[in-house]
PDB file of C-alpha atoms in Angstrom:
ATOM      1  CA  UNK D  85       0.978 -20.925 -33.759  1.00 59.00           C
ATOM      2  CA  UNK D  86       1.286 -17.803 -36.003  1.00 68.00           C
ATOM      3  CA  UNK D  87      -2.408 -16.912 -34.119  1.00 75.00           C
ATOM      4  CA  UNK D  88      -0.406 -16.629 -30.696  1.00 80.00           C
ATOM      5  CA  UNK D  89       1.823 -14.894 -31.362  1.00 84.00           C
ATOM      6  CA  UNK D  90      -0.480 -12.391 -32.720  1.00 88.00           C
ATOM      7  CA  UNK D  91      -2.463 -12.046 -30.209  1.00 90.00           C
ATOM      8  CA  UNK D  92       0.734 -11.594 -27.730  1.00 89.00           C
ATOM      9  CA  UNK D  93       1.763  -8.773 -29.347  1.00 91.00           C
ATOM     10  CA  UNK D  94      -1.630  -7.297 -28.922  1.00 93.00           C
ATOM     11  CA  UNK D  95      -1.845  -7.877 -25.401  1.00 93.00           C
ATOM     12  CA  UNK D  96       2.094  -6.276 -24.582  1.00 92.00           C
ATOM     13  CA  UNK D  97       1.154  -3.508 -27.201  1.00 94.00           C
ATOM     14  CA  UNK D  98      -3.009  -3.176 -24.517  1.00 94.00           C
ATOM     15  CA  UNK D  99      -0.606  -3.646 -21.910  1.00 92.00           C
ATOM     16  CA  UNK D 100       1.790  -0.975 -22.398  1.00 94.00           C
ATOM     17  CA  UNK D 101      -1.307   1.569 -23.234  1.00 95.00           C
ATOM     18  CA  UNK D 102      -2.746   0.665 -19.709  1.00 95.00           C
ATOM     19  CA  UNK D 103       0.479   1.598 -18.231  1.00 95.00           C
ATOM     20  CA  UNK D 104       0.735   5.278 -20.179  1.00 96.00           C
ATOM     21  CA  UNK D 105      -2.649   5.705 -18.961  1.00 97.00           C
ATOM     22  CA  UNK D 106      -1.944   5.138 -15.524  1.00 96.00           C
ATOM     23  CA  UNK D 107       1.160   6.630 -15.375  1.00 97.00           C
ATOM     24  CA  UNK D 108      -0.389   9.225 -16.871  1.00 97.00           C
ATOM     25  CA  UNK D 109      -3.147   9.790 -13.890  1.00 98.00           C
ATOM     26  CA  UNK D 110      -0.788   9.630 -11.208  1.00 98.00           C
ATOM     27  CA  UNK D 111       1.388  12.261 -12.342  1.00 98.00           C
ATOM     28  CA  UNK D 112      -1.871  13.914 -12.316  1.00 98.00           C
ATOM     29  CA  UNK D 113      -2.941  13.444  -9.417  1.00 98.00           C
ATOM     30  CA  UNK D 114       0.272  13.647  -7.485  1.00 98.00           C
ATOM     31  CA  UNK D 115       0.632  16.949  -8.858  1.00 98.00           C
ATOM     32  CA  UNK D 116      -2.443  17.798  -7.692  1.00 98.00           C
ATOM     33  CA  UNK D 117      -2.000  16.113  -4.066  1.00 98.00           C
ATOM     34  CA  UNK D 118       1.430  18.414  -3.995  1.00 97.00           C
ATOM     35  CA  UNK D 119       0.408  21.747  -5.796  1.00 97.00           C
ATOM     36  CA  UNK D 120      -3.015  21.934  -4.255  1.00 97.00           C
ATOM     37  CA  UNK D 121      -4.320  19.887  -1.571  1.00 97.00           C
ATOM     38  CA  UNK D 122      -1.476  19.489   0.742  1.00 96.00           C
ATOM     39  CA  UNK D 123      -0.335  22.915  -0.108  1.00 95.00           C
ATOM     40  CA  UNK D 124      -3.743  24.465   0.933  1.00 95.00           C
ATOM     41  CA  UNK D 125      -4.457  22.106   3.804  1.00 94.00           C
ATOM     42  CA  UNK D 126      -4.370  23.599   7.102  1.00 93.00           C
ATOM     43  CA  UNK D 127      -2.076  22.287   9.449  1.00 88.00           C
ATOM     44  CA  UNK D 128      -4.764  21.525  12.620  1.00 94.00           C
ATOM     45  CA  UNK D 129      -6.727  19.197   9.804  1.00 97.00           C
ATOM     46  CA  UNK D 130      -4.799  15.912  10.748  1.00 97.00           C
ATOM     47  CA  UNK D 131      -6.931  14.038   9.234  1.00 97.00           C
ATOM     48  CA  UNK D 132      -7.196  15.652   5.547  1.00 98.00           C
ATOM     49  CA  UNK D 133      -3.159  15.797   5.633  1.00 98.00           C
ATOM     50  CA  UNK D 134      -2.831  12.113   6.468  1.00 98.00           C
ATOM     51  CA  UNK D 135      -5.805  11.104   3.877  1.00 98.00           C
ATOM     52  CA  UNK D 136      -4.066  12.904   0.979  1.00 98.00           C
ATOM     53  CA  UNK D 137      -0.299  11.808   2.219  1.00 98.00           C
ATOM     54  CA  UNK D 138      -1.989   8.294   1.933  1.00 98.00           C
ATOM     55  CA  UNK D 139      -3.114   8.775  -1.628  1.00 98.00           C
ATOM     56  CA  UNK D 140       0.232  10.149  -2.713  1.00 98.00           C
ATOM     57  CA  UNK D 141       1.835   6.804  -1.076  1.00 98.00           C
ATOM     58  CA  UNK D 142      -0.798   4.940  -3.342  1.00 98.00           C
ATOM     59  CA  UNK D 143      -0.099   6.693  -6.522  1.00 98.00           C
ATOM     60  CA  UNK D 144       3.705   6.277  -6.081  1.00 98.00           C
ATOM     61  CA  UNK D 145       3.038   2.375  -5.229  1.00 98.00           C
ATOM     62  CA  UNK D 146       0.904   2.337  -8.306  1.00 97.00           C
ATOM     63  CA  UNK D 147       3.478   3.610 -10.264  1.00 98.00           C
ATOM     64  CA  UNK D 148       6.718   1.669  -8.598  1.00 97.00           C
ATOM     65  CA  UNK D 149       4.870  -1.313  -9.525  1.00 95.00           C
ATOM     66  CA  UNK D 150       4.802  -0.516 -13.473  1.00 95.00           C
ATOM     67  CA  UNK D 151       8.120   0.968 -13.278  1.00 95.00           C
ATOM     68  CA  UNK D 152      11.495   0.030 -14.876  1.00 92.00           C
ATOM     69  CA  UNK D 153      14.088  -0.914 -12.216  1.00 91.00           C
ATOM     70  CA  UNK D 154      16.236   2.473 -13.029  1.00 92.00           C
ATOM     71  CA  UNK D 155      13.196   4.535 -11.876  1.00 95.00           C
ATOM     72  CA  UNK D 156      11.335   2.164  -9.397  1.00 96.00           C
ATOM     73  CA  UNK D 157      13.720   2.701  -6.373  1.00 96.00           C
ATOM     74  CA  UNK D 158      13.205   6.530  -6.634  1.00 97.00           C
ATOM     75  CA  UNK D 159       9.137   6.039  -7.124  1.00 98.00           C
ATOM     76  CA  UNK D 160       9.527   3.354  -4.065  1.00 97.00           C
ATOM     77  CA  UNK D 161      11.335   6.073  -2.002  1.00 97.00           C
ATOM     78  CA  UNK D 162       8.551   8.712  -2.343  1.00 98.00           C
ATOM     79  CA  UNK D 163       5.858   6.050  -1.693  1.00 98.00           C
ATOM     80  CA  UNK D 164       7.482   5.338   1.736  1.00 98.00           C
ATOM     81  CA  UNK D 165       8.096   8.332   2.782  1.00 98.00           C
ATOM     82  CA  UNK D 166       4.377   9.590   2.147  1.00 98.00           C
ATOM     83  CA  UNK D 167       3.093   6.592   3.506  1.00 98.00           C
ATOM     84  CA  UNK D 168       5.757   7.204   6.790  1.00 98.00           C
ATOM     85  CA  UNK D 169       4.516  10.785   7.517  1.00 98.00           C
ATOM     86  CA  UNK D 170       0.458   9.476   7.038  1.00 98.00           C
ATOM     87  CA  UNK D 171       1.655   7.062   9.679  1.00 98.00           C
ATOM     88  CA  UNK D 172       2.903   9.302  11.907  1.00 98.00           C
ATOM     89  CA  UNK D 173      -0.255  11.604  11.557  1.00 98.00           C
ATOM     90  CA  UNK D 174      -2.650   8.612  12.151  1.00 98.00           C
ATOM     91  CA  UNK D 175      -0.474   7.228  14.896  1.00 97.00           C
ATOM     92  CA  UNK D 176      -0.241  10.566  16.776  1.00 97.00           C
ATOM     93  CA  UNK D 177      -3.913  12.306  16.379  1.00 97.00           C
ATOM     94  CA  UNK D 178      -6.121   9.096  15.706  1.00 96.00           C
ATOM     95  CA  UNK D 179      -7.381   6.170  17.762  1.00 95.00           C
ATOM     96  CA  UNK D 180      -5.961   2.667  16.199  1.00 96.00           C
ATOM     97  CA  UNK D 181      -9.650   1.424  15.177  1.00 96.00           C
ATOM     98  CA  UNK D 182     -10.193   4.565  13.151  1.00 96.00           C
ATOM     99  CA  UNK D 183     -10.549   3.775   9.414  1.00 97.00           C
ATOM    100  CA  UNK D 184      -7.730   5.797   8.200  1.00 98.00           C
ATOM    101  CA  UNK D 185      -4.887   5.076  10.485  1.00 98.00           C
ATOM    102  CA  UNK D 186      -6.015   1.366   9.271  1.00 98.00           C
ATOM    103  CA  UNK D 187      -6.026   2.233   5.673  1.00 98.00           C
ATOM    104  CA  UNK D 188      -2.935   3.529   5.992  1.00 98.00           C
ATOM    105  CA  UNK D 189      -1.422   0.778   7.515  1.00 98.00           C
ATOM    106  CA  UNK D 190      -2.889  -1.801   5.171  1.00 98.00           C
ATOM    107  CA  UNK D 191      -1.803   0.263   1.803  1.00 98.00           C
ATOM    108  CA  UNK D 192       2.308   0.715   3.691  1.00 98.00           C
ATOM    109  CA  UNK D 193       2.081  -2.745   4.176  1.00 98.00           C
ATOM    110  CA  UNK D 194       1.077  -3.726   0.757  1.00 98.00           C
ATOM    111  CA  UNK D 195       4.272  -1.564  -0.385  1.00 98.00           C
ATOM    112  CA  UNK D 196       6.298  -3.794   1.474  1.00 97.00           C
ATOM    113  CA  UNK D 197       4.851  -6.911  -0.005  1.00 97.00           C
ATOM    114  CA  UNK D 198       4.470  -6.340  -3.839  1.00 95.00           C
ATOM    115  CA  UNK D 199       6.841  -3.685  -4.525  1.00 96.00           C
ATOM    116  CA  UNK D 200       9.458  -4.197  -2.225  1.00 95.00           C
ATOM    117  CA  UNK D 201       9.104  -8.154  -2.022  1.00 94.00           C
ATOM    118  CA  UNK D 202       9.858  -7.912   1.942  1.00 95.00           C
ATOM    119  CA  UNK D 203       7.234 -10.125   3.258  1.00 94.00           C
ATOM    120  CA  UNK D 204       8.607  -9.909   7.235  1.00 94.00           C
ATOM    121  CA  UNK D 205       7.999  -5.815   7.286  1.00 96.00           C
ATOM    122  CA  UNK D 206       4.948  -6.499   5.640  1.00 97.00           C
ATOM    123  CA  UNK D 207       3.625  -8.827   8.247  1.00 97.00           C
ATOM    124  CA  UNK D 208       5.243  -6.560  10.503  1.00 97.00           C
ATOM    125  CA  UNK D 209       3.339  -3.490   9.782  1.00 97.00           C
ATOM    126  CA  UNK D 210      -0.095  -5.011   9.296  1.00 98.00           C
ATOM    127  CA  UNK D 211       0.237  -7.060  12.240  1.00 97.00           C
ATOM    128  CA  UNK D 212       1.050  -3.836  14.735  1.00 97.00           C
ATOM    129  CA  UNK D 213      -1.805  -1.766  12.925  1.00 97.00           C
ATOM    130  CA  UNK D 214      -3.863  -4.749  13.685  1.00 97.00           C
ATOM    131  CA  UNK D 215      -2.863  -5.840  16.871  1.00 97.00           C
ATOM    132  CA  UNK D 216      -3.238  -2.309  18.507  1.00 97.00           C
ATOM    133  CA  UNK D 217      -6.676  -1.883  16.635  1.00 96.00           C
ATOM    134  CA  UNK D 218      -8.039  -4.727  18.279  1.00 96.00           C
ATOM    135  CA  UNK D 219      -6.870  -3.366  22.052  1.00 95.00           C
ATOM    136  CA  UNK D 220      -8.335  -0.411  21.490  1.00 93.00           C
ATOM    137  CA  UNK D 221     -11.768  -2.147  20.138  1.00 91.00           C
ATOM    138  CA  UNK D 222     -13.459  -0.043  23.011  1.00 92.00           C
ATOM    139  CA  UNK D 223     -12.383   3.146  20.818  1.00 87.00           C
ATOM    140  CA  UNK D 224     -14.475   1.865  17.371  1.00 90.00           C
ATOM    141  CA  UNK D 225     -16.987   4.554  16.627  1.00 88.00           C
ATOM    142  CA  UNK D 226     -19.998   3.444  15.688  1.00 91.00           C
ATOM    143  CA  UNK D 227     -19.620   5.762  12.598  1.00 92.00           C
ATOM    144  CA  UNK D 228     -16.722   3.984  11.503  1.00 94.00           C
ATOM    145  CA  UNK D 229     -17.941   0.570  12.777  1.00 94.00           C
ATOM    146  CA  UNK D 230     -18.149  -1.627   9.175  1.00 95.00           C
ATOM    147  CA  UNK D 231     -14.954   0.560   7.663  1.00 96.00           C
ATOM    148  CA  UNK D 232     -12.938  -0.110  10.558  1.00 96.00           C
ATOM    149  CA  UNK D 233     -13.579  -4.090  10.604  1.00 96.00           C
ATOM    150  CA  UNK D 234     -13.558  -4.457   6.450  1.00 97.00           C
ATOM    151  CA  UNK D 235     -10.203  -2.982   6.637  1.00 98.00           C
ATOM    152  CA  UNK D 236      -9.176  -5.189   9.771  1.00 97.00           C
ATOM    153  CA  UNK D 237     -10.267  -7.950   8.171  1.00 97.00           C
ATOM    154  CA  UNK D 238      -8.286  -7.263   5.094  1.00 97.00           C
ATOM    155  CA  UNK D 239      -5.291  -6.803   7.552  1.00 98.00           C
ATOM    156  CA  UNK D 240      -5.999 -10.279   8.789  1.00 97.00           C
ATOM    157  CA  UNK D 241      -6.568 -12.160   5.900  1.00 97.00           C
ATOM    158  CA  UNK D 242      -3.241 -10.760   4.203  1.00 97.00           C
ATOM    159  CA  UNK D 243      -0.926 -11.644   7.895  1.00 97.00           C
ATOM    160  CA  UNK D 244      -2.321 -15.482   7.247  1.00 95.00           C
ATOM    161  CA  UNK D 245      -1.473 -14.680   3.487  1.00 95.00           C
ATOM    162  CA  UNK D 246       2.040 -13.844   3.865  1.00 95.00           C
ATOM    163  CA  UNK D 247       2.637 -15.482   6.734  1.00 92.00           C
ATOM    164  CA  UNK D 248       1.854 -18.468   4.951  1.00 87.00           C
ATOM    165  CA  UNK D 249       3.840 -17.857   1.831  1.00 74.00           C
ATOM    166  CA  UNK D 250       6.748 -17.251   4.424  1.00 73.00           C
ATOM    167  CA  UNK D 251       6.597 -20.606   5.922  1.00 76.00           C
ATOM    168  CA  UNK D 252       6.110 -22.286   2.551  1.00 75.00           C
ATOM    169  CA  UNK D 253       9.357 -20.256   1.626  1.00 70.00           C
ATOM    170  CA  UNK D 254      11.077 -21.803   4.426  1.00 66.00           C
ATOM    171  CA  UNK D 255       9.816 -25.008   3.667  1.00 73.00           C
ATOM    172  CA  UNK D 256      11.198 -24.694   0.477  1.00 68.00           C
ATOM    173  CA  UNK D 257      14.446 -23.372   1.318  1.00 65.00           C
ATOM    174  CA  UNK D 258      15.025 -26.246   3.764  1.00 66.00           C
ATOM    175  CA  UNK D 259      13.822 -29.314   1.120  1.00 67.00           C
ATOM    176  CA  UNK D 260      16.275 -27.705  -1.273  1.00 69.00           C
ATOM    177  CA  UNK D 261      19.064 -27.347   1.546  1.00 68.00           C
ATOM    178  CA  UNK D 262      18.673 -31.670   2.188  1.00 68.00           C
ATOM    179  CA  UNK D 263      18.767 -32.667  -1.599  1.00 60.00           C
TER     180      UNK D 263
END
């Protein structure tokens, strides 16, 4: 028993290095998506701009899902409002199928799902980006061919997901609503 406990403390005390490190990276790499890339990115390069929006939207996520609850709403914030404006980028200047606007919409709706716990907007969001990407199929480069349908697949596969953990949810709800 004494052996357990042990090694619990050694896993919180790995644990809690793993965060520092990753906290620490972020920052670093936030800064440098703020002080330098976006800062220096010219305004016709769509594509750059929504590519490093997207990676800010990813580091806050990465952070907002390490975070204490006084500073996770704040992290949350800046996560969805990076991930909004790479959204409106993609949406506006690239075709549905192309491997960014995709990206983008797979990472936003991950946000919804494991930080935020809102399953619906999740489902929501990954259902439009995949919806529209299959009408406009006639639109997939052959350049972006396999990117385009690993991350539409990965769009699929988490709408069955959560739209199964939604049903089980309301399965659940309505058992425990009888008894």
């Amino acid at each position: 028993v004494q052996g357990v406990g042990k090694q619990k403390e050694q896993a919180q005390a790995y644990r809690e290095t793993i965060k520092k490190e990753l906290e620490a990276q972020c920052w670093e790499i936030l800064s440098l998506l703020d002080y330098v890339l976006l800062k220096h990115c010219s305004e016709a390069d769509y594509e750059s701009q929504a590519f490093y929006l997207k990676m800010k939207g990813d580091g806050y996520r990465y952070l907002a899902e390490v975070a204490l609850p006084d500073t996770k709403e704040t992290l949350v914030k800046s996560a969805e409002k990076a991930y909004g404006e790479a959204q409106e980028i993609t949406q506006r200047y690239m075709e549905p199928t192309h491997p960014l606007a995709l990206a983008v919409a797979l990472n936003y709706s991950i946000l919804h799902y494991e930080v935020l716990n809102n399953p619906q907007q999740a489902t929501k969001l990954a259902k439009a980006a995949f919806d529209k990407a299959i009408a406009g199929l006639e639109t997939l480069s052959l350049e972006f061919y396999k990117e385009s349908t690993v991350i539409m697949q990965r769009l699929r596969d988490n709408i069955v997901q959560w739209t199964g953990d939604q049903q089980q949810q309301v399965e659940s709800n309505r058992v425990e609503l009888e008894h």
